[in-house]
Every structure is written in C-alpha cells, then in structure tokens.
Coordinates of C-alpha atoms in Angstrom, one line a residue:
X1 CA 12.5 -2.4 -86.9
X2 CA 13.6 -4.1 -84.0
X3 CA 11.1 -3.3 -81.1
X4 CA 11.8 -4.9 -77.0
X5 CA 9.2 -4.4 -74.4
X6 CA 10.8 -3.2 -71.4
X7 CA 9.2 -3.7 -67.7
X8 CA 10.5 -1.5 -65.0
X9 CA 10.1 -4.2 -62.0
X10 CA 8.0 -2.9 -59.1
X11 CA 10.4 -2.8 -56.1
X12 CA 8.4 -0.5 -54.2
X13 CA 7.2 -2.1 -50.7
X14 CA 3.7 -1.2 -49.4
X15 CA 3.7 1.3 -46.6
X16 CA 2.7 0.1 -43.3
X17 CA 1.7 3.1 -40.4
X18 CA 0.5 1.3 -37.6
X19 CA -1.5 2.6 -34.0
X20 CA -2.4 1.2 -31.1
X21 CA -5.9 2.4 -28.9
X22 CA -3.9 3.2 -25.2
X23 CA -0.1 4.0 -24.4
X24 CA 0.6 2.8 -21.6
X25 CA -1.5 -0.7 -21.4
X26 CA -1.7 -2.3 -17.9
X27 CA -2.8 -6.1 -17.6
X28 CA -5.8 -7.5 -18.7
X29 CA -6.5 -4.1 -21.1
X30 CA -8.1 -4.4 -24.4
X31 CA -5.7 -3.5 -27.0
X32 CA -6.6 -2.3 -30.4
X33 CA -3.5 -3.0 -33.1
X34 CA -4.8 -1.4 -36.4
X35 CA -2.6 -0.1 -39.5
X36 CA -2.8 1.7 -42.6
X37 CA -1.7 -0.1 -45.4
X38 CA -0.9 1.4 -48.9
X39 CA 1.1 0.5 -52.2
X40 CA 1.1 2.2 -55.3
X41 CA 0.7 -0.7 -57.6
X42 CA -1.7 -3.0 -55.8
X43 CA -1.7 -4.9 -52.0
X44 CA -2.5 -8.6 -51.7
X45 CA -2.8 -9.7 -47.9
X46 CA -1.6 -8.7 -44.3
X47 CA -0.5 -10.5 -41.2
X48 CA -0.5 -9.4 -37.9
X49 CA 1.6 -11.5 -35.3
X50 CA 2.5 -11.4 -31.6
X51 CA 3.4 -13.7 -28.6
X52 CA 1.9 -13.3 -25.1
X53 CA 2.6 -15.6 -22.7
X54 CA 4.6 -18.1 -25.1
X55 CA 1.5 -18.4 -27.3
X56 CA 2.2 -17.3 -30.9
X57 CA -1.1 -15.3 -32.7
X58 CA -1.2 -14.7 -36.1
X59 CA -4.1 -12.7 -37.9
X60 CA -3.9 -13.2 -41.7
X61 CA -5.8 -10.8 -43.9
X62 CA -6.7 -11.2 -47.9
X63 CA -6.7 -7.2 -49.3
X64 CA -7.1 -6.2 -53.0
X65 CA -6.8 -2.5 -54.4
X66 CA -4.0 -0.3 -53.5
X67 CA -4.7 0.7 -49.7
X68 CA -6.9 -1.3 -46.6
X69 CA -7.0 -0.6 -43.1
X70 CA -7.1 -3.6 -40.5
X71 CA -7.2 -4.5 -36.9
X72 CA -6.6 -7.2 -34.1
X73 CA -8.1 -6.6 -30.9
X74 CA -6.5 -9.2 -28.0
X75 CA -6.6 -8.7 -24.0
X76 CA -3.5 -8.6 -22.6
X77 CA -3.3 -11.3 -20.2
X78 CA 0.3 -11.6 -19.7
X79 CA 1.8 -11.0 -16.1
X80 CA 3.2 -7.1 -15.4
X81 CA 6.6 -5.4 -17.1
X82 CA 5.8 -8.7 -19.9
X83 CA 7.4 -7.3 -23.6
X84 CA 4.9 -8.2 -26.3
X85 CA 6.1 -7.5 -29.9
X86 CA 2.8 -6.4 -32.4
X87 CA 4.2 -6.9 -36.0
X88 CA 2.2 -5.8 -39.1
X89 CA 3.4 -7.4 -42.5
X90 CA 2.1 -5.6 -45.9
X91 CA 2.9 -7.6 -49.2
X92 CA 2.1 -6.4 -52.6
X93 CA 1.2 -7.8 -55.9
X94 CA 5.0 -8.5 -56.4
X95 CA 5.5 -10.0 -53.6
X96 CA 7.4 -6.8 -51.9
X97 CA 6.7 -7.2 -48.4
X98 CA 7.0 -4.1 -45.7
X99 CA 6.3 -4.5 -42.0
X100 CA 6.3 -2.2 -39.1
X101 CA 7.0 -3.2 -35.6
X102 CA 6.0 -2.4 -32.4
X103 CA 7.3 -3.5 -28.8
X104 CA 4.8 -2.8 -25.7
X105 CA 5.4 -3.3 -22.1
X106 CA 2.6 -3.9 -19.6
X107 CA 3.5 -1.6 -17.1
X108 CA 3.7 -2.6 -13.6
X109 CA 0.7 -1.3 -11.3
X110 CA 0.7 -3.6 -8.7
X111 CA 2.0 -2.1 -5.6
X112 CA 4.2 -4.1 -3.1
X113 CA 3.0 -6.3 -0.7
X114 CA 3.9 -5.0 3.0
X115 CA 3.2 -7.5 6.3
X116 CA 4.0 -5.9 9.5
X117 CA 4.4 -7.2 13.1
X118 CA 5.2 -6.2 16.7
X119 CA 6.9 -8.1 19.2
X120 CA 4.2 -7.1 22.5
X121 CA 0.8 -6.5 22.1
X122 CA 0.3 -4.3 25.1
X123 CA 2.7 -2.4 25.5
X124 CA 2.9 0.2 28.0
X125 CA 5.4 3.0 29.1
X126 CA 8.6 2.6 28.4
X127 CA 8.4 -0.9 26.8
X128 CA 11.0 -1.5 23.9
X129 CA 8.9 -2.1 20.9
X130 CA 10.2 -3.8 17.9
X131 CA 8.5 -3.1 14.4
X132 CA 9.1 -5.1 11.7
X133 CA 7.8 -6.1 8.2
X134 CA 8.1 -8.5 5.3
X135 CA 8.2 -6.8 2.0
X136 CA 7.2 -8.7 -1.2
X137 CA 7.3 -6.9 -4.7
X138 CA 7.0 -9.4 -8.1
X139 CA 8.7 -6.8 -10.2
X140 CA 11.3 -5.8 -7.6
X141 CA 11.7 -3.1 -4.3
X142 CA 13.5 -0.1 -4.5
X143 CA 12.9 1.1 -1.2
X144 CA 11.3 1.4 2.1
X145 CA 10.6 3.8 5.2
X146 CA 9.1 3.5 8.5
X147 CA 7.0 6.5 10.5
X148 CA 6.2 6.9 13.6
X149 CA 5.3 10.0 16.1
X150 CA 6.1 9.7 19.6
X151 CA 5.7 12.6 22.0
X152 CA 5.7 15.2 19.5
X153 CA 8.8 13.9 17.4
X154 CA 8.2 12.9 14.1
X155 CA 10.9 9.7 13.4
X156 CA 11.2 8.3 10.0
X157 CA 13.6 5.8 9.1
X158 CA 14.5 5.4 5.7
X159 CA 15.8 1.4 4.2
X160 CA 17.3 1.0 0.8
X161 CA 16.3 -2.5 -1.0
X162 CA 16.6 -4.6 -3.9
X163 CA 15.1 -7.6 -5.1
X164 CA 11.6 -9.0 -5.1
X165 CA 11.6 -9.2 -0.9
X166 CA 12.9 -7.6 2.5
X167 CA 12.8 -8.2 5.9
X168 CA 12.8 -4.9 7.9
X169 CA 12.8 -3.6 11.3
X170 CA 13.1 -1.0 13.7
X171 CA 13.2 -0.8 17.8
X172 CA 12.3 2.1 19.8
X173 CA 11.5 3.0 23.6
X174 CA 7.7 3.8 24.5
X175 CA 8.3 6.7 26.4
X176 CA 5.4 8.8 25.9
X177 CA 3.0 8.9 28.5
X178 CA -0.1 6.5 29.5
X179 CA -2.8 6.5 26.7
X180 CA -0.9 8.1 23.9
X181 CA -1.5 6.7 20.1
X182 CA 1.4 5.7 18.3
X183 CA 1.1 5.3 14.2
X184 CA 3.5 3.1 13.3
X185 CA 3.6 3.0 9.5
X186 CA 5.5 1.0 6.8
X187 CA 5.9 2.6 3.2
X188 CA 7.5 0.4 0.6
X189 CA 8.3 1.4 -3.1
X190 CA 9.1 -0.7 -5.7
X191 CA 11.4 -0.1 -8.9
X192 CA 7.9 1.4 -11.0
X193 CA 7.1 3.7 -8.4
X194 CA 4.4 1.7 -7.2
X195 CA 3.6 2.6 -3.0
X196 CA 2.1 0.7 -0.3
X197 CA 1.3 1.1 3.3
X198 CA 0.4 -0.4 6.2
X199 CA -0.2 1.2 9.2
X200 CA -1.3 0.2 12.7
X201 CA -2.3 2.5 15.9
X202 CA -0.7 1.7 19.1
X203 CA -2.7 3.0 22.3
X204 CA -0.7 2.9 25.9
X205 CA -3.1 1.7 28.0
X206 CA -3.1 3.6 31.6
X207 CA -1.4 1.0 34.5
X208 CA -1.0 3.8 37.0
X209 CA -3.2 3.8 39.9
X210 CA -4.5 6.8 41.4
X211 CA -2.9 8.7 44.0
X212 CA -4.7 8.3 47.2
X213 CA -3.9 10.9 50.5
X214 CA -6.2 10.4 53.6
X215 CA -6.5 12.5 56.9
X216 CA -9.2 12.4 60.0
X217 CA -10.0 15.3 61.7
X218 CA -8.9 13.7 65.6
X219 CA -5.3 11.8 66.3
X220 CA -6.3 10.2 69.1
X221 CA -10.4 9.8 69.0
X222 CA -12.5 9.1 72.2
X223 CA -15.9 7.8 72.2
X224 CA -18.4 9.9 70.6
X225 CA -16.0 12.1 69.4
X226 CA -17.2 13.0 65.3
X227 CA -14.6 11.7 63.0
X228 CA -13.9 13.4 59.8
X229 CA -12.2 10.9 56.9
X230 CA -11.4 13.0 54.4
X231 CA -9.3 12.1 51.2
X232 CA -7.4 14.2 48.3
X233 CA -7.3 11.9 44.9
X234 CA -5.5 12.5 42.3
X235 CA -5.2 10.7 38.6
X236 CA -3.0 11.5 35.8
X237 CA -5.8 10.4 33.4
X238 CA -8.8 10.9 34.9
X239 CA -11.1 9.6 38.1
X240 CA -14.4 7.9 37.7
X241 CA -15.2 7.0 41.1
X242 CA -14.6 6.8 45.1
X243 CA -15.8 4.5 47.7
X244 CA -15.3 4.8 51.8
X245 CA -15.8 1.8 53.4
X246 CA -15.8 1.2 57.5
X247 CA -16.9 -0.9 60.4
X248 CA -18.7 -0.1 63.7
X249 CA -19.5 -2.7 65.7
X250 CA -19.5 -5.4 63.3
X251 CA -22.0 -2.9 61.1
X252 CA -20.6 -2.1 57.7
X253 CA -20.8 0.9 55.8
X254 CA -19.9 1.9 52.5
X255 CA -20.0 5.4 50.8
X256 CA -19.9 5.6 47.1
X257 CA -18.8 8.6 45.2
X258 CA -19.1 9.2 41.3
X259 CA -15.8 11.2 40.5
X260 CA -14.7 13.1 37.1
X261 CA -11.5 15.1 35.9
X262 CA -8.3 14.3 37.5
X263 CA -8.6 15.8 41.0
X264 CA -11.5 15.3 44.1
X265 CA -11.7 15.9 47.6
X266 CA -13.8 13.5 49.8
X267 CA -14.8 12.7 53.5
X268 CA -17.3 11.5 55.7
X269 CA -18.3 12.3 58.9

C-alpha cells in the first residue's frame, strides 16, 4: 500500500467587524476603536494603527484561541474636518491576515469668526452709516447676510463668499426719527453650516431743541400795568423742564417749572 498524507492549507483569513463609540466625533472627543476578531482555525495577534496629526500609533495585541475582542481608546486632538484612518489587522495561525478599515472626519463645529465696525459713532438723523465686517472661517465661508430694521422696514442683505475670509459692507441713510434703535446684525455661514452673529444696537440720540412760542398779555406796557409772559412748548420727545427768567430794576428773578410729556403752557404774571 502506498499511503500520502494530504493537508488542505488554511487560506481562510480571520474576520475583523470593527465599531467605534460616537458617529460623528468633534475635536478633542474620546474615541473608542474596538473589533471583533474571529478565525476558524486559531488567531495569533492584532494591530490597530492610525495617524493624527502626522504621528503614527500602533497598538499591537498577542491573542490565542479562535475569537478576541480589543480596543484603543485615543483623544482626538487633531484640528477640525482632519481625516484619520483606524485600521484593525487580524492574523491567524497561518499567517492569513484580514483587516478592516475605517476613515473618520472630525467634523467642523467651530463657527465663523465675525468683527464688525461703523464708520460714526453718533450718529443722528439722516447720517449715512456704513456697516462693515471682517469674516474669518478656518474651514471656509459659504455665505453671509446683514439685518437691519429701520422705520418699520425690515432690510436684509444677502453676500455670497468663499474662502477662509471676507470683508463686507453695507451703507444706508438714518432716516428714522430721533431716539429710534437700530439692530444692525451680521450673520456669517460657513461651508459646515456652522452660524455666527454679531449684533450691535444703534440709538439716535435726540439733537432737536424744543419748540419755544411766547406772548405777553400788553403790546405796549405802561407802568404798573400787570404783565402776563406766557409760553406754549412743545418737544417731539418729551419736556423735563422750564425756566422764566427777568429783570426789574437790576433785581433778578427766575421761575422754575418741572415739565413732562411733550406739550406745556406757562406764564407768569
């Protein structure tokens, strides 16, 4: 007889399922690579490898039997949108090896950075007004808008970008009237979706004097006739007080009156 052994080589490599602990990682999260790890005949070690920031990490692992589970926890301290590739390698007893391979992205969270200016810092009616901002986004802008409500009309203005920064602007008349509030805002989006805003109140101050009428009860007084000085003030904003001053015979006098809302009458006799 005329026996030969025959071995049927084990080609088989392991298998290698592989999970991570979050989805969508954002910078500086702790990430949890761990796999599942099985092979019919018999496993003999695993390696885990990735780069962040240019520095290669690899995580060898000694395993015996014919299934192990492992894990690398690492921070991810790269900078946003930064592609980091976890890589789990399985080999067997015959040297088979299997490995499964998974690319992440830090998504981008950071929203963009938004500066804005005026060119007055009192304005008052009817003053041009220029406002204007400097946009910064590390990632890169997408767009921009800027809102503003003057006398009831609601204005936005609408800017298309591109790039990591902008210079925007936009001029307008004042022409509401004295003490209004103005919000001037600046949105800006970047190419992740990520908003920001900066908004700034502008108050009119009130420059317009009140509105002073005065009449005396004589045209052409006589001595020891009574005068009545009599005045009719008016304000578009609102009166807070009067005063009537006169001489007689080098003797001063002064009357003081405490005023409110936007109309008064006043004399003196």
């Amino acid at each position: 007889q005329n026996s030969t052994l025959l071995v049927v080589a084990d080609v088989t490599r392991p298998v290698v399922n592989t999970t991570f602990n979050v989805t969508s990682p954002v910078q500086n999260d702790v990430i949890n690579f761990s796999g599942n790890v099985t092979d019919g005949i018999g496993l003999l070690r695993v390696n885990i490898t990735y780069n962040q920031s240019g520095v290669i990490t690899y995580a060898n692992y000694t395993v015996s039997g014919t299934s192990a589970q492992i894990h690398n926890v690492t921070k991810l301290d790269c900078v946003e949108t930064c592609v980091i590739n976890f890589t789990m390698y399985a080999t067997d007893t015959s040297n088979n090896v299997k490995q499964n391979s998974t690319l992440i992205t830090v998504a981008d969270r950071t929203p963009p950075v938004v500066n804005t200016t005026f060119n007055i810092t009192n304005p008052v009616v009817n003053d041009v007004i220029n406002f204007s901002g400097n946009i910064t986004d590390a990632g890169g802008l997408i767009s921009a808008n800027i809102t503003y409500n003057i006398s009831g009309s609601l204005t936005k203005i609408n800017f298309s970008l591109s790039g990591t920064s902008a210079q925007i602007h936009n001029v307008t008349r004042l022409d509401c009237v004295e003490t209004c509030v103005i919000n001037f805002t600046m949105y800006a989006t970047d190419t992740n979706n990520n908003v920001k805003q900066n908004s700034t109140l502008i108050t009119i101050p009130d420059t317009t004097k009140p509105i002073v009428n005065t009449t005396f009860n004589v045209t052409s007084p006589v001595q020891n006739d009574v005068i009545n000085f009599s005045g009719n003030i008016t304000d578009g904003v609102g009166l807070i007080s009067a005063n009537i001053t006169y001489n007689i015979s080098g003797s001063l006098t002064k009357i003081n009156f405490t005023l409110s809302g936007t109309r008064a009458e006043i004399n003196t006799t």
